[in-house]
Coordinates of C-alpha atoms and ligand atoms in Angstrom, one line a residue:
X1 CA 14.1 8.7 -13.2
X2 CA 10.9 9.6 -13.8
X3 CA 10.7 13.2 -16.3
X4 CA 9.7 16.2 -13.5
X5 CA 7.2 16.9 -16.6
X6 CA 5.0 14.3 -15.3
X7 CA 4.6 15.3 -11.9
X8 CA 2.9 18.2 -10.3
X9 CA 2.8 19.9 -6.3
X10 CA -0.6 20.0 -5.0
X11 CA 0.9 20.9 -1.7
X12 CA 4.9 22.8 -1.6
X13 CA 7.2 21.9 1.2
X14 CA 10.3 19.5 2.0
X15 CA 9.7 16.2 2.7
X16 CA 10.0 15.2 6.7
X17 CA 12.0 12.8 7.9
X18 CA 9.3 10.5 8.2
X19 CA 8.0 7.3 5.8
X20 CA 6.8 7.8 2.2
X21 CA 3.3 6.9 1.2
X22 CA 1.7 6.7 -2.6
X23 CA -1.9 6.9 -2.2
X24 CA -3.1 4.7 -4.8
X25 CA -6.4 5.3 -6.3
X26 CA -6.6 5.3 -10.2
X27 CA -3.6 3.3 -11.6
X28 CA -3.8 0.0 -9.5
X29 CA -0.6 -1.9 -10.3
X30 CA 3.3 -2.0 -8.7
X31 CA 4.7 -2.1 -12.6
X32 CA 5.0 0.8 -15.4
X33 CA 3.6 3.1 -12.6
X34 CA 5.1 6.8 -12.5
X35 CA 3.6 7.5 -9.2
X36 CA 4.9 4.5 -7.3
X37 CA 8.4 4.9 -9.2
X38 CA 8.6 8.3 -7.8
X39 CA 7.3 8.1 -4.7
X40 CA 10.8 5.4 -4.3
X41 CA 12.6 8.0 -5.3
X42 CA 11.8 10.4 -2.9
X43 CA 12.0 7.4 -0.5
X44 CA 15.8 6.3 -1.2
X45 CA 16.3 10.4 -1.5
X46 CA 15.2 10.6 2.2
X47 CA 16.5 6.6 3.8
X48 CA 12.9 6.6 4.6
X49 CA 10.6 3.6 3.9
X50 CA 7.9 3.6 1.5
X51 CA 4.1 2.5 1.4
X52 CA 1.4 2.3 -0.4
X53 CA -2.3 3.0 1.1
X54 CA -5.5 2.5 -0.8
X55 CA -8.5 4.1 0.6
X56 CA -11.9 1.9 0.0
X57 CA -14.8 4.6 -0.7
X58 CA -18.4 2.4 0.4
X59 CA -19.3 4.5 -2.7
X60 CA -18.0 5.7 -6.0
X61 CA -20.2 7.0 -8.9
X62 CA -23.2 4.7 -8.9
X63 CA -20.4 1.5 -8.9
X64 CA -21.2 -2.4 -8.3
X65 CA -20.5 -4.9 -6.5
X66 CA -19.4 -6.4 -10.3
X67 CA -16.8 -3.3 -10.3
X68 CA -15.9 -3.3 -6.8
X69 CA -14.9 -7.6 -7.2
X70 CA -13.0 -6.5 -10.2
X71 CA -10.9 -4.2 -8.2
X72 CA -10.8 -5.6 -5.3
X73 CA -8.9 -8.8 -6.8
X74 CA -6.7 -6.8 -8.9
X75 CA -5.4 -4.8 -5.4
X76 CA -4.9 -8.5 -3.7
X77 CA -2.0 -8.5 -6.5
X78 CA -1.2 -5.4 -5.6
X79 CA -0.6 -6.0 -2.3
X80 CA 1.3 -9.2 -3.2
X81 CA 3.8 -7.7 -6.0
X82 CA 4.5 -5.0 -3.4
X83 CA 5.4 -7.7 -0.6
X84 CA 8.1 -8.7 -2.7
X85 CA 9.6 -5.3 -3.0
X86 CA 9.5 -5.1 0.8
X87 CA 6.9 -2.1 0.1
X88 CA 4.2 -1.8 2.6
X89 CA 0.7 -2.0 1.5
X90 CA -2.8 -0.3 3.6
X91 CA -6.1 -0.8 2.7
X92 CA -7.8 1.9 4.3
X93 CA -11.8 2.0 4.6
X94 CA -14.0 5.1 4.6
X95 CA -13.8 8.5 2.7
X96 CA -9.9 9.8 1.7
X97 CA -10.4 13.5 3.2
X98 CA -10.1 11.8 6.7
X99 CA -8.5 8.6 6.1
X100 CA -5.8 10.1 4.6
X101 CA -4.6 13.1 6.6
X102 CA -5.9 10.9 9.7
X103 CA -3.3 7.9 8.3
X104 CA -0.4 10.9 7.7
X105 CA -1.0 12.2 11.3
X106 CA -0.9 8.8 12.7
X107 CA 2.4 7.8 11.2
X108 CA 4.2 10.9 11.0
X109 CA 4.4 10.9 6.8
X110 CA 7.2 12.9 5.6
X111 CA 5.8 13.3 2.2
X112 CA 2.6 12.0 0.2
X113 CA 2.2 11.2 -3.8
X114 CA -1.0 10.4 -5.6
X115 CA -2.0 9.9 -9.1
X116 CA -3.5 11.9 -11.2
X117 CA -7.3 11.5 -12.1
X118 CA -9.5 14.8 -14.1
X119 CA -12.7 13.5 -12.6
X120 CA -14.7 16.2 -10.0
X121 CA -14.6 13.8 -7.3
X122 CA -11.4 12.9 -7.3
X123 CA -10.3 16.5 -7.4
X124 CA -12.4 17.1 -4.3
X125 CA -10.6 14.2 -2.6
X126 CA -6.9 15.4 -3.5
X127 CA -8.2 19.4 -2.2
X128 CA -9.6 18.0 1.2
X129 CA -6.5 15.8 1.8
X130 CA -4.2 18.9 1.0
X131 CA -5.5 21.4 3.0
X132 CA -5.6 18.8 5.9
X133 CA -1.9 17.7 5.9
X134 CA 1.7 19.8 6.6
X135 CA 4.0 17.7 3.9
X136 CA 4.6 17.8 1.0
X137 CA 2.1 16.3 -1.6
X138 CA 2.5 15.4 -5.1
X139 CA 0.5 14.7 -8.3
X140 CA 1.9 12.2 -10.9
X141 CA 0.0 11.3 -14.6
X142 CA 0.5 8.0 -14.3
X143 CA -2.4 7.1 -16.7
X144 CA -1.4 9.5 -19.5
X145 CA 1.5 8.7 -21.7
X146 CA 1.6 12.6 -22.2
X147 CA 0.8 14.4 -19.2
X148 CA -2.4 15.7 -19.0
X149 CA -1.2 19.6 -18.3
X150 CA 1.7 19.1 -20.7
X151 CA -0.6 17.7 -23.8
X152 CA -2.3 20.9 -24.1
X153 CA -3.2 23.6 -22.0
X154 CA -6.9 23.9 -22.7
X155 CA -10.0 21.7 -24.1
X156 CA -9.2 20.9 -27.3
X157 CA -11.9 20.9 -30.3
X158 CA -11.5 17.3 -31.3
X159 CA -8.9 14.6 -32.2
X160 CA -7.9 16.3 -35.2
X161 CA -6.1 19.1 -32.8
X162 CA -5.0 17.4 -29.8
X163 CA -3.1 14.6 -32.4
X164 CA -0.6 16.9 -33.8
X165 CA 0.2 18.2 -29.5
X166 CA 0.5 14.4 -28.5
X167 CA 2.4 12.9 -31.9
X168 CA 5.1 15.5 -31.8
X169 CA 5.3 14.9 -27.7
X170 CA 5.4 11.0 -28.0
X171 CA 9.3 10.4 -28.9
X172 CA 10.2 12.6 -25.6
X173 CA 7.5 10.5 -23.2
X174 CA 7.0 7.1 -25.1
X175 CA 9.5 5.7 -23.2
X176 CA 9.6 2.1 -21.2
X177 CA 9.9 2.4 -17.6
X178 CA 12.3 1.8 -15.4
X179 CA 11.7 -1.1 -13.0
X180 CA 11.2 -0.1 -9.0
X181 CA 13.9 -1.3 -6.8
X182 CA 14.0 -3.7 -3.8
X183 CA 13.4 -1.1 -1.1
X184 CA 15.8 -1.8 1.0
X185 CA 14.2 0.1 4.5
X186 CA 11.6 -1.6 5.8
X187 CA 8.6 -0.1 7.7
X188 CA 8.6 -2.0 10.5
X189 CA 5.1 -1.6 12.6
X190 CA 3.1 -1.8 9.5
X191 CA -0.7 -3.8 9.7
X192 CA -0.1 -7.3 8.7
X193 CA -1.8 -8.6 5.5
X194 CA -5.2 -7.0 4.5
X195 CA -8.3 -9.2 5.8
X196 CA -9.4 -9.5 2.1
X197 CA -12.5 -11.7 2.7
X198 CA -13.4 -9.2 5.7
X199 CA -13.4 -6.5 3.1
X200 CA -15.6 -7.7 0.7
X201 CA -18.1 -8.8 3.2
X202 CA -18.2 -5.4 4.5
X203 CA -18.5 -4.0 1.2
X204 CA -22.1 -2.0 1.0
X205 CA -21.9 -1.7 -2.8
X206 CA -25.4 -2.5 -4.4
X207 CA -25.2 -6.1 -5.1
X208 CA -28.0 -6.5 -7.5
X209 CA -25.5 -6.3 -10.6
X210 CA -23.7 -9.6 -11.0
X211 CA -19.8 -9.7 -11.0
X212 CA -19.0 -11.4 -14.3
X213 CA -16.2 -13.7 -15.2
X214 CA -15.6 -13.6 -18.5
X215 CA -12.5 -11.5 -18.0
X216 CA -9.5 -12.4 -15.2
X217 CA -9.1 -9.3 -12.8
X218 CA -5.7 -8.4 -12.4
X219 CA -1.6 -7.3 -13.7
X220 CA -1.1 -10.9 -15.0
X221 CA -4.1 -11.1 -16.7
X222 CA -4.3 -8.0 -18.2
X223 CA -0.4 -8.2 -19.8
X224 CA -1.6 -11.8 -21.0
X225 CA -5.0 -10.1 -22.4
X226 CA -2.6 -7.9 -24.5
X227 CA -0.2 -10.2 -25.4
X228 CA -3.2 -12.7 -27.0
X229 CA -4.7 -9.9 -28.0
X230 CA -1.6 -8.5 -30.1
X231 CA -0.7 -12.1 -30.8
X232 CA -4.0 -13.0 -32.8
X233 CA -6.4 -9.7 -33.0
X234 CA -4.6 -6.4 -34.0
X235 CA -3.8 -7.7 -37.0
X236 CA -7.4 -7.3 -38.3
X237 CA -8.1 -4.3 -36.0
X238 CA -8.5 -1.9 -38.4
X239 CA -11.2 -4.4 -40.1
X240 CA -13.3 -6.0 -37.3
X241 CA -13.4 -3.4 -34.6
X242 CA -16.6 -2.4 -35.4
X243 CA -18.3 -5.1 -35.9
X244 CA -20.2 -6.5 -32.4
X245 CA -20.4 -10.2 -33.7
X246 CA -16.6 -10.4 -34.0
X247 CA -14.2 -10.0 -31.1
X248 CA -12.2 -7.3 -32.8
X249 CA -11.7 -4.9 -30.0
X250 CA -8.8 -5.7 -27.7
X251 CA -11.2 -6.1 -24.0
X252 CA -8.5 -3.8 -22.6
X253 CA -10.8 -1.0 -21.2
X254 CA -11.6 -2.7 -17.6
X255 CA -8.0 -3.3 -17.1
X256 CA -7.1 0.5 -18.2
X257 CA -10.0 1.8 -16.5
X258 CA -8.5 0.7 -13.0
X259 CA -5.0 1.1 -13.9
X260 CA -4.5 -2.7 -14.0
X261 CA -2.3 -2.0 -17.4
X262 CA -0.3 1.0 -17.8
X263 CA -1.7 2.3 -22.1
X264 CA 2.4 3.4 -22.4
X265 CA 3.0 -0.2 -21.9
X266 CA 0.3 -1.6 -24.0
X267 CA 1.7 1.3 -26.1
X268 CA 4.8 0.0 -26.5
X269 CA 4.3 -3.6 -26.8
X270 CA 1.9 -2.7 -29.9
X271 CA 4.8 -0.7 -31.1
X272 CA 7.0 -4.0 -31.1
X273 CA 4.2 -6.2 -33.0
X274 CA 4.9 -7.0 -36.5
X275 CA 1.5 -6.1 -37.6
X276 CA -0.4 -4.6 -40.6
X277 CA 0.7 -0.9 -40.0
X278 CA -3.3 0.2 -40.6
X279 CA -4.6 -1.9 -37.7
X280 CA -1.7 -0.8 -35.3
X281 CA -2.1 3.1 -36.0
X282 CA -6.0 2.4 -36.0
X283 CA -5.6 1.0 -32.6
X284 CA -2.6 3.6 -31.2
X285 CA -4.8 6.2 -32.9
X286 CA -8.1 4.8 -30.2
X287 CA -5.5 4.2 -27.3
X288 CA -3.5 7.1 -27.2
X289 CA -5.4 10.4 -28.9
X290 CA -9.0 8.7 -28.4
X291 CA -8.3 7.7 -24.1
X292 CA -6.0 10.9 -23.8
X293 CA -8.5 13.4 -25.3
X294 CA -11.0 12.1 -23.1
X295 CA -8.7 13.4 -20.1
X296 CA -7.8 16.6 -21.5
X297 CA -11.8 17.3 -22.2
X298 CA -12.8 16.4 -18.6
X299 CA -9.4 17.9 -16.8
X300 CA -10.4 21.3 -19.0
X301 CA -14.8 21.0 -18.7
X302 CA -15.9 21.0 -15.2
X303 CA -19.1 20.2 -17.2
X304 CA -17.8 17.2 -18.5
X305 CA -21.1 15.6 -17.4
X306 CA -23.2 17.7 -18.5
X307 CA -25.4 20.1 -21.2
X308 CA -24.0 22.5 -20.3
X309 CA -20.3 21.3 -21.2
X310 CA -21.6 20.9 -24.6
X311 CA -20.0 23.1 -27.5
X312 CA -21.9 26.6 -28.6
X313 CA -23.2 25.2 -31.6
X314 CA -24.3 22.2 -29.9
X315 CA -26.0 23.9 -27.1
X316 CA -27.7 26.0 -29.9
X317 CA -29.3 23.8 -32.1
X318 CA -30.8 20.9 -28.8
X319 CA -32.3 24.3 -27.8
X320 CA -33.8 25.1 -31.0
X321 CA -35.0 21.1 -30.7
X322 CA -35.5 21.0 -27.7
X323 CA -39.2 20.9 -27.6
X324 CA -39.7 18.6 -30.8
X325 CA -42.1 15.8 -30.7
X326 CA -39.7 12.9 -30.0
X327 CA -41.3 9.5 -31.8
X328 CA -40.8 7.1 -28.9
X329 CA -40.7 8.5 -25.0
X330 CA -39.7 5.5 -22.5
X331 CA -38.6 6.0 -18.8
X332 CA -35.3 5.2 -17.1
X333 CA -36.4 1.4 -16.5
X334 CA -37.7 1.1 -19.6
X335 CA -34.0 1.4 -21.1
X336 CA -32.3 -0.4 -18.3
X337 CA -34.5 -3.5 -19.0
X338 CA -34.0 -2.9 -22.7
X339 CA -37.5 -2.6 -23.4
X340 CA -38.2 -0.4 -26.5
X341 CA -38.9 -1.1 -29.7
X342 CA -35.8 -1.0 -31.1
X343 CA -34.5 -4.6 -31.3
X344 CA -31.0 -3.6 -32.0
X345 CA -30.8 -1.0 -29.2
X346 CA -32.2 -4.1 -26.4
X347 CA -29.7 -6.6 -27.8
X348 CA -26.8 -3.0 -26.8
X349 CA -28.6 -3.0 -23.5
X350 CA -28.7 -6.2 -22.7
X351 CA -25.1 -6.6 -24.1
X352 CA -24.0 -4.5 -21.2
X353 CA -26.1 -5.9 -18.2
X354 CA -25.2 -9.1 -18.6
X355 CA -21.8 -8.5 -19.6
X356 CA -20.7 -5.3 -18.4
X357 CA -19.2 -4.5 -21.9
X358 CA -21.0 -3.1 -24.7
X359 CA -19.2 -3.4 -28.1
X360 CA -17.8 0.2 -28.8
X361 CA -19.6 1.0 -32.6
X362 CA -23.2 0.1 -30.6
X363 CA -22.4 2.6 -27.5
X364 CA -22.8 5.7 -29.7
X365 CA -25.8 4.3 -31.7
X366 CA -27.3 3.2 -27.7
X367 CA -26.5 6.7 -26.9
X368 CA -27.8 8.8 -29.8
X369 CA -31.1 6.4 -29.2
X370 CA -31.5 7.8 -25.7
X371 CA -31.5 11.8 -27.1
X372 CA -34.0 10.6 -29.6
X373 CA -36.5 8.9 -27.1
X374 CA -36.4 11.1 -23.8
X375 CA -37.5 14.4 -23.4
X376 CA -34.2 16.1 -22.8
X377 CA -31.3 16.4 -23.4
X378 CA -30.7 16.7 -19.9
X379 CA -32.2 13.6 -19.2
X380 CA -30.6 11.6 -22.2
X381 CA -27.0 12.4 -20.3
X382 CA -29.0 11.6 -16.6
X383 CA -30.2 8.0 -18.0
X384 CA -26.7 7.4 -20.3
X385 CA -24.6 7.9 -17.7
X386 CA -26.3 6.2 -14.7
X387 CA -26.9 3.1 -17.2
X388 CA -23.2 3.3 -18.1
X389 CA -21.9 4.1 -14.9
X390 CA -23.9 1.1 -13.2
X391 CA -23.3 -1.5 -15.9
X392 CA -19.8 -1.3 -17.6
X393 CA -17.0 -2.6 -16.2
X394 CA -14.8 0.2 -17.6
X395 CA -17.4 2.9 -16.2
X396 CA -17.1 6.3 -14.4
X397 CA -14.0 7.1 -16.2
X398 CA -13.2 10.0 -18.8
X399 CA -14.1 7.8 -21.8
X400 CA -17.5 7.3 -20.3
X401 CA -18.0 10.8 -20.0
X402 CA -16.3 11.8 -23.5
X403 CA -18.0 9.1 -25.2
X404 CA -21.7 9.7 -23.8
X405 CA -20.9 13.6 -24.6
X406 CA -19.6 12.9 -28.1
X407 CA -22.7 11.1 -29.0
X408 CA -25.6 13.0 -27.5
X409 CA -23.8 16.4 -27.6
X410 CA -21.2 16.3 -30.6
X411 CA -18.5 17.1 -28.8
X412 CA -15.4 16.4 -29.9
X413 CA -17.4 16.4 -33.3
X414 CA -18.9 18.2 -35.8
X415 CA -22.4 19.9 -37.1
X416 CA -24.0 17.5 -39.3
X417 CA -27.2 18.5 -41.6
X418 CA -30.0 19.7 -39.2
X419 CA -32.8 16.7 -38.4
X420 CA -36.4 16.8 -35.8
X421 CA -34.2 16.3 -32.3
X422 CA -30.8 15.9 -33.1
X423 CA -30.8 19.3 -34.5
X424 CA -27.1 19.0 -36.1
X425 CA -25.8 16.6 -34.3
X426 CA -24.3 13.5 -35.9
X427 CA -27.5 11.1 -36.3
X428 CA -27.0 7.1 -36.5
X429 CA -30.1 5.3 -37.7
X430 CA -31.2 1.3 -37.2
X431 CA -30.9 0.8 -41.4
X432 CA -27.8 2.7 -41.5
X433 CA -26.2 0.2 -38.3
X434 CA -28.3 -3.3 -40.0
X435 CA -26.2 -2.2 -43.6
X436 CA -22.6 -2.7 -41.7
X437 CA -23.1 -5.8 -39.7
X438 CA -25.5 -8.3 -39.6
X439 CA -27.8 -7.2 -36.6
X440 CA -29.5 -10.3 -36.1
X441 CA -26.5 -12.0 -35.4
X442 CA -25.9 -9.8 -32.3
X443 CA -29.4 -9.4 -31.4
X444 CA -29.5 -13.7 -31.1
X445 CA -25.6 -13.7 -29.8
X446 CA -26.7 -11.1 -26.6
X447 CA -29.5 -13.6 -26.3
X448 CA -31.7 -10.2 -25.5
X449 CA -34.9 -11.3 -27.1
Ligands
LIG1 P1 -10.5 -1.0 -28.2 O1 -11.2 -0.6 -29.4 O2 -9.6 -2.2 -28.1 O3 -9.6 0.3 -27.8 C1 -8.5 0.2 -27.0 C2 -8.5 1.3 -25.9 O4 -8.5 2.6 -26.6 C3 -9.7 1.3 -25.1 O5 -9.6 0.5 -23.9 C4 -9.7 2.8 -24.6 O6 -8.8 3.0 -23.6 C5 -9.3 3.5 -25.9 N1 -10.5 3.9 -26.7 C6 -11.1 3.2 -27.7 N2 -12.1 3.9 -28.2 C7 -12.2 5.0 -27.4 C8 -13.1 6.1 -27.4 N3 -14.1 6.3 -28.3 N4 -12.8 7.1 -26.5 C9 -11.8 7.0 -25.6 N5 -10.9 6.0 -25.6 C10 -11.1 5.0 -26.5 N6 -14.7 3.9 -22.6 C11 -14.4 3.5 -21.3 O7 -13.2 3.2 -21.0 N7 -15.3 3.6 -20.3 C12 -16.6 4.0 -20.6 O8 -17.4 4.1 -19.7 C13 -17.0 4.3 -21.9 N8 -18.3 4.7 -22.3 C14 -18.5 5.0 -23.5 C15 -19.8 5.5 -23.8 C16 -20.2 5.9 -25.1 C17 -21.6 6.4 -25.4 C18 -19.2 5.9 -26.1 C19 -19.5 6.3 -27.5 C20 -17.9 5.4 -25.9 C21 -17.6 5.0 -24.6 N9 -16.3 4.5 -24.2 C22 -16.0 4.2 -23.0 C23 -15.2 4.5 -25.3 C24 -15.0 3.2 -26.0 O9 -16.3 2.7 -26.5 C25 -14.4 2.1 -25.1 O10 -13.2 2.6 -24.5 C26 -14.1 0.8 -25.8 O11 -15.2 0.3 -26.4 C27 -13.5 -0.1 -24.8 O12 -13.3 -1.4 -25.4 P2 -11.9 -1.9 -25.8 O13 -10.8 -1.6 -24.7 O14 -12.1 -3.4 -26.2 O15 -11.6 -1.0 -27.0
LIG2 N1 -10.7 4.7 -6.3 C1 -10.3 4.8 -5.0 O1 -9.3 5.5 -4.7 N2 -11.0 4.2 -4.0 C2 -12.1 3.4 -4.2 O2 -12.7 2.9 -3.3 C3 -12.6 3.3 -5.6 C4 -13.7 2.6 -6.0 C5 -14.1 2.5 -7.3 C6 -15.1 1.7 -7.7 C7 -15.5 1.6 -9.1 C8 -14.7 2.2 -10.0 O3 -15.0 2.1 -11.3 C9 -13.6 3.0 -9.7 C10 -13.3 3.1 -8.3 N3 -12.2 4.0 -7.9 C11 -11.8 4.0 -6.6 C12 -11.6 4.9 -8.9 C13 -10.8 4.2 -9.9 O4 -9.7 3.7 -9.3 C14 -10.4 5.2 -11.1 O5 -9.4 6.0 -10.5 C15 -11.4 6.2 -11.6 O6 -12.7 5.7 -11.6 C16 -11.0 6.5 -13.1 O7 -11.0 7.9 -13.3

């Protein structure tokens, strides 16, 4: 059963009599998913089959051909672990507002489920496809362990006040999930097995940025990523996270960014781990208040990307600095072929080109950097976000977006005493990062000079 508290109706109505689809999109995986579980439901409630349709955008927020292979593997899985549950799955190709209702038409859909995603775009998408279909169409939070519109019903200030909304909520919605059932009617008439190579040939992504393959796309390897990861690295969590020259972060964020790995299921394994009890709430604290702030700022700030979806205070005090001489100026290229003077800011850069995965303590020193040496904020957030957007694998996500507006426009943080710039907002300096890890050891480890 999955708790009504997690699922909203874009679009009222009764289900027809026809098949059920979930239209995949930001949690790409068959297990711990709220949205395929109850789109089964409303399946078995009708004796009608069930599907699942992904629709392939050409484009998405300035991503790669490296994010695109990621993805792109991980729904090959996908459509394997749903073949086994005699679950249909369709790759569509083209833009959701008419592949959709055009898909729902065609095969006479008696009701439609999608998942829930803040972002602008995808809000657009979920709008078009509604006011173009006649069923029934529901939203499910299948990324959030609290659902976003339950967690709190407006932006909140910072950590310190959504924690108290989420910890008392957790008991009710921390729960494991129920497995989904054999479906037992099949669609018959369905397309046959996706033409996977056909698809990635076709794919018009820009190619320039390598795919890497450091990290296994994918279900599998995700839950065996947390498993070593909770096996061997939260114990010292709390100790090594922010330090780039040791692998203390998990390497989760690709796999939670496309909804490889449900967080209530990394969640809950963490919650099993005999571990020191500082590095597990260090790391619960990042993977559950941290991830689901970042949703309730950009589900609440249609400025999430933005100056203008900066705090008062914040707004105030870039303006007052707004025209102070800046000590370095470099254009966009300049950054994105980490070319300033900063040694320890090329060695971020570089980092996240040729990885796709800056460490997390040197994204908010890289970020602050780019306030400090443009002449804007406005064009600090236009050159942090392409960069981010184009390079990380975990990119054009709500964390992206928090994070980059955390560090260059303190939200979700506070006034700090007033410096040339940065007005009040928190500064990070080169001396300060070089006294709390040994820089040159990154600098030589991202091979950047
Ligand atoms: P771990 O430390 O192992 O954390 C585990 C999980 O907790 C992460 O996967 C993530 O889901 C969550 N988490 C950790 N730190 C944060 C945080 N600060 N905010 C929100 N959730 C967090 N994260 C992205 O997913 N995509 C981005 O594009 C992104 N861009 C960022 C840009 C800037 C300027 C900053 C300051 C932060 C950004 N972050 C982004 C947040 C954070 O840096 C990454 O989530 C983290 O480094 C991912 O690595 P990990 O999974 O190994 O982290
Ligand atoms: N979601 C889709 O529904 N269709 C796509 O073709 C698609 C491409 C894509 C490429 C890169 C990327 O980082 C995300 C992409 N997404 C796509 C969205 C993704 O599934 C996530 O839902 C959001 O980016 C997270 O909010």
């Amino acid at each position: 059963m999955v708790k009504p508290d997690r699922i909203r109706s874009l679009k009222e109505g009764v289900p027809g009599p026809g098949p059920v689809v979930y239209w995949m999109s930001r949690d790409q995986r068959v297990t711990d998913n709220w949205a395929l579980l109850h789109a089964q439901r409303v399946a078995l409630s009708q004796g009608a089959p069930l599907a699942v349709v992904f629709c392939l955008v050409p484009e998405f927020l300035n991503g790669t051909i490296r994010q695109y292979r990621f993805m792109l593997e991980g729904l090959k899985g996908v459509e394997e672990d749903l073949g086994g549950l005699g679950v249909a799955f369709c790759l569509l190709k083209g833009y959701p507002e008419k592949e959709i209702p055009k898909f729902c038409h065609q095969h006479k859909i008696g009701a439609l489920i999608t998942d829930f995603d803040p972002l602008r775009l995808k809000r657009a998408w979920k709008k078009a496809v509604t006011d173009r279909v006649n069923i029934p169409v529901y939203e499910v939070d299948a990324h959030n362990i609290i659902p976003c519109w339950v967690a709190s019903l407006k932006g909140e200030y910072g950590a310190y006040t959504i924690r108290p909304k989420i910890t008392r909520l957790l008991p009710a919605f921390l729960e494991d999930f129920p497995a989904m059932e054999k479906h037992a009617i099949p669609w018959l008439g369905m397309p046959n097995r996706t033409d996977w190579e056909g698809v990635e040939g076709a794919l018009t992504a820009d190619r320039t940025v390598p795919a890497i393959a450091w990290l296994s796309p994918g279900t599998k390897a995700a839950k065996d990523s947390l498993g070593r990861f909770i096996e061997a690295r939260l114990e010292t969590y709390s100790r090594d996270r922010n330090d780039p020259n040791r692998t203390g972060q998990s390497n989760l964020s690709p796999y939670l960014h496309f909804g490889q790995l449900s967080a209530q299921r990394a969640a809950l394994e963490v919650l099993k781990a005999a571990v020191a009890q500082d590095s597990r709430d260090a790391f619960l604290d990042e993977l559950i208040i941290r991830r689901e702030l970042s949703d309730n700022f950009c589900f609440y700030n249609p400025h999430y990307d933005g100056f203008e979806g900066f705090p008062d205070w914040s707004k105030k005090t870039l303006t007052e600095h707004w025209k102070d001489k800046r000590p370095y100026i470099y254009p966009r290229d300049a950054f994105e072929g980490a070319e300033t003077h900063d040694d320890l800011w090329n060695a971020a850069q570089t980092e996240m080109v040729k990885k796709g995965k800056m460490h997390g303590y040197m994204r908010m020193y890289w970020a602050k950097k780019l306030l400090e040496w443009t002449r804007s904020p406005d064009d600090a957030m236009e050159i942090a976000i392409y960069l981010n957007d184009r390079y990380e694998l975990d990119g054009r996500d709500p964390n992206g977006y928090a994070g980059i507006a955390w560090s260059i426009g303190g939200v979700h943080d506070r006034a700090w005493s007033e410096r040339n710039v940065f007005g009040k907002i928190r500064y990070m300096s080169y001396n300060g990062l070089k006294s709390k890890f040994n820089a040159n050891a990154y600098i030589k480890s991202t091979g950047s000079l």
